[in-house]
Coordinates of C-alpha atoms in Angstrom, one line a residue:
T718 CA -30.5 -33.4 -24.4
R719 CA -31.6 -35.9 -21.8
A720 CA -34.9 -37.8 -21.5
F721 CA -35.8 -38.6 -17.9
S722 CA -39.0 -40.2 -19.2
P723 CA -41.1 -40.0 -22.4
S724 CA -42.8 -37.0 -20.8
L725 CA -39.9 -35.2 -19.2
L726 CA -37.0 -33.8 -21.3
Q727 CA -34.0 -31.6 -20.5
D728 CA -31.9 -29.6 -22.9
A729 CA -28.7 -27.9 -21.6
R730 CA -26.3 -26.0 -23.8
L731 CA -23.0 -24.2 -23.3
G732 CA -21.5 -21.9 -26.0
Y733 CA -18.3 -19.9 -26.2
G734 CA -17.2 -17.5 -28.9
R735 CA -14.2 -15.2 -29.4
V736 CA -13.6 -12.5 -31.9
S737 CA -10.1 -11.0 -32.1
F738 CA -8.5 -8.7 -34.6
A739 CA -6.1 -5.9 -35.0
T740 CA -5.8 -3.2 -37.6
L741 CA -2.6 -1.3 -38.0
Q742 CA -1.8 1.8 -40.1
Q743 CA 0.3 1.2 -43.2
N744 CA 3.3 3.1 -41.9
V745 CA 3.4 2.0 -38.3
G746 CA 6.7 3.0 -36.6
V747 CA 7.4 5.7 -39.2
N748 CA 7.3 9.2 -37.6
G749 CA 5.5 10.9 -40.4
N750 CA 4.7 14.0 -38.4
Q751 CA 8.4 14.6 -37.8
Q752 CA 9.3 13.9 -41.5
L753 CA 6.6 16.4 -42.7
G754 CA 7.5 19.1 -40.1
F755 CA 4.3 18.7 -38.1
P756 CA 4.4 18.5 -34.3
V757 CA 5.0 15.0 -33.0
I758 CA 1.9 14.1 -31.0
S759 CA 2.8 10.8 -29.4
A760 CA 5.9 9.2 -28.1
D761 CA 4.3 5.7 -28.7
S762 CA 5.8 4.5 -32.0
S763 CA 2.9 2.0 -32.4
T764 CA 0.7 5.0 -33.2
W765 CA 3.1 6.7 -35.6
G766 CA 2.5 7.0 -39.3
Y767 CA 1.4 9.9 -41.5
P768 CA -1.1 12.4 -40.3
T769 CA -4.4 13.1 -42.1
V770 CA -4.1 16.2 -44.2
N771 CA -7.3 17.8 -45.7
V772 CA -6.7 20.4 -48.4
A773 CA -9.9 21.9 -49.8
G774 CA -10.4 20.9 -53.5
F775 CA -8.0 17.9 -53.2
D776 CA -8.3 14.4 -52.0
T777 CA -7.4 13.7 -48.3
I778 CA -4.0 12.3 -47.8
G779 CA -2.6 10.4 -44.8
E780 CA -3.6 7.2 -43.0
A781 CA -6.9 6.0 -41.5
A782 CA -7.7 7.9 -38.3
P783 CA -8.9 5.1 -36.0
T784 CA -5.7 3.0 -36.3
P785 CA -4.1 1.2 -34.6
M786 CA -7.1 -0.7 -33.4
D787 CA -7.1 -3.9 -31.4
V788 CA -10.4 -5.7 -30.4
Q789 CA -11.1 -8.8 -28.5
A790 CA -14.6 -10.0 -27.5
D791 CA -15.5 -13.1 -25.6
T792 CA -19.0 -14.5 -25.2
V793 CA -20.2 -17.3 -22.9
H794 CA -23.8 -18.5 -23.3
L795 CA -25.5 -21.0 -20.9
S796 CA -29.0 -22.3 -21.3
E797 CA -31.2 -24.9 -19.6
L798 CA -34.7 -26.0 -20.8
M799 CA -37.0 -28.5 -19.2
T800 CA -40.1 -29.8 -21.1
C801 CA -42.9 -31.7 -19.4
I802 CA -45.8 -33.2 -21.2
P803 CA -48.3 -34.6 -18.7
G804 CA -50.6 -37.5 -19.5
G805 CA -53.2 -36.8 -22.2
G806 CA -50.8 -34.5 -24.1
R807 CA -53.1 -31.4 -24.1
H808 CA -50.5 -29.4 -22.2
S809 CA -46.8 -29.0 -22.9
F810 CA -45.0 -27.1 -20.1
Q811 CA -41.6 -25.6 -20.6
F812 CA -39.4 -23.7 -18.2
G813 CA -35.9 -22.6 -18.4
A814 CA -33.2 -20.1 -18.0
E815 CA -30.3 -18.7 -19.9
A816 CA -27.3 -16.5 -19.1
L817 CA -25.0 -14.5 -21.3
F818 CA -21.7 -13.1 -20.3
I819 CA -19.8 -10.8 -22.7
R820 CA -16.5 -9.1 -22.3
S821 CA -15.2 -6.7 -25.0
Q822 CA -11.7 -5.2 -24.8
Q823 CA -10.8 -2.5 -27.3
R824 CA -7.9 -0.2 -28.0
A825 CA -8.3 2.4 -30.6
S826 CA -6.2 5.5 -31.1
A827 CA -8.5 8.2 -32.5
I828 CA -6.5 10.9 -34.4
A829 CA -3.3 9.6 -32.9
R830 CA -1.2 11.2 -35.7
G831 CA -3.3 14.4 -36.0
S832 CA -5.6 15.8 -38.6
W833 CA -4.7 19.0 -40.3
T834 CA -7.2 21.0 -42.4
F835 CA -6.4 23.7 -44.9
A836 CA -9.7 25.1 -46.1
G837 CA -9.2 28.7 -46.9
P838 CA -9.8 30.3 -50.3
D839 CA -6.2 29.5 -51.3
S840 CA -5.9 26.1 -49.4
L841 CA -2.8 24.9 -51.4
S842 CA -0.9 28.1 -50.5
Q843 CA -1.9 27.6 -46.9
L844 CA -0.5 24.1 -47.0
L845 CA 2.8 25.3 -48.4
R846 CA 3.1 28.1 -45.8
G847 CA 2.0 25.7 -43.0
I848 CA -1.0 27.7 -41.9
P849 CA -3.9 25.3 -41.2
N850 CA -7.5 26.4 -40.5
S851 CA -7.7 23.7 -37.9
A852 CA -5.7 20.9 -36.3
L853 CA -6.9 18.0 -34.2
A854 CA -4.9 15.6 -32.1
G855 CA -6.0 12.7 -29.9
R856 CA -4.0 12.0 -26.7
G857 CA -4.3 9.6 -23.8
D858 CA -5.4 6.1 -23.4
A859 CA -8.5 5.2 -25.5
S860 CA -8.8 1.7 -24.2
N861 CA -11.9 0.2 -22.8
D862 CA -12.9 -3.1 -21.1
L863 CA -16.6 -3.5 -21.3
R864 CA -18.5 -6.3 -19.6
R865 CA -22.2 -7.3 -19.8
R866 CA -24.2 -9.9 -18.0
A867 CA -27.8 -10.9 -18.9
V868 CA -30.0 -13.5 -17.2
H869 CA -33.4 -14.6 -18.6
T870 CA -35.9 -17.0 -17.2
F871 CA -39.3 -18.2 -18.6
I872 CA -42.2 -20.5 -18.1
Q873 CA -44.5 -21.4 -20.9
D874 CA -47.6 -23.6 -21.5
D875 CA -48.7 -24.7 -24.9
W876 CA -52.3 -25.8 -24.4
R877 CA -54.2 -27.6 -27.1
A878 CA -57.7 -26.4 -26.4
T879 CA -59.2 -28.1 -29.5
L880 CA -57.8 -29.9 -32.5
G881 CA -57.7 -26.6 -34.4
L882 CA -56.7 -24.3 -31.5
T883 CA -53.6 -24.2 -29.4
L884 CA -52.9 -21.4 -26.9
N885 CA -49.4 -20.4 -26.1
L886 CA -49.2 -18.8 -22.6
G887 CA -46.1 -17.7 -20.9
L888 CA -44.0 -15.4 -18.8
R889 CA -40.5 -14.2 -19.4
Y890 CA -38.2 -12.2 -17.1
E891 CA -35.0 -10.6 -18.5
Y892 CA -32.4 -8.9 -16.4

């Protein structure tokens, strides 16, 4: 904040934030599909672990489907505000601008180890015989690199019309 005079003030701000985290499956590097006799879906050992197995009438076994997951998000925020209070103090003019830049990078492997469902009338027998009702597998690169830019400008007049009435008038543009 800077005061050029008692009636002219400037407020400039800069902010930066980062969020970064990774979530791995419990048995990363263990080729659970091969151990259980299921087809190996990925050659990338960072996605290995045990597949999700759904057997009707029983709890689901296996590892969380959206792992491994790696997320990093960076945010930069800039703002500038000028306040002018002309003589007499009945008006208070403000104008300013702000800019927001966001970058989010994510890698998530959806169903990287597969999901097997045994849902017939004798689902346990189907499991033992290796005959699923459905099987899902995710392949390919599920990474993304998202970017967003936002710019806002405004002008505002706080006009004290009477001692008990103040009007707030303004315009704002957002892009």
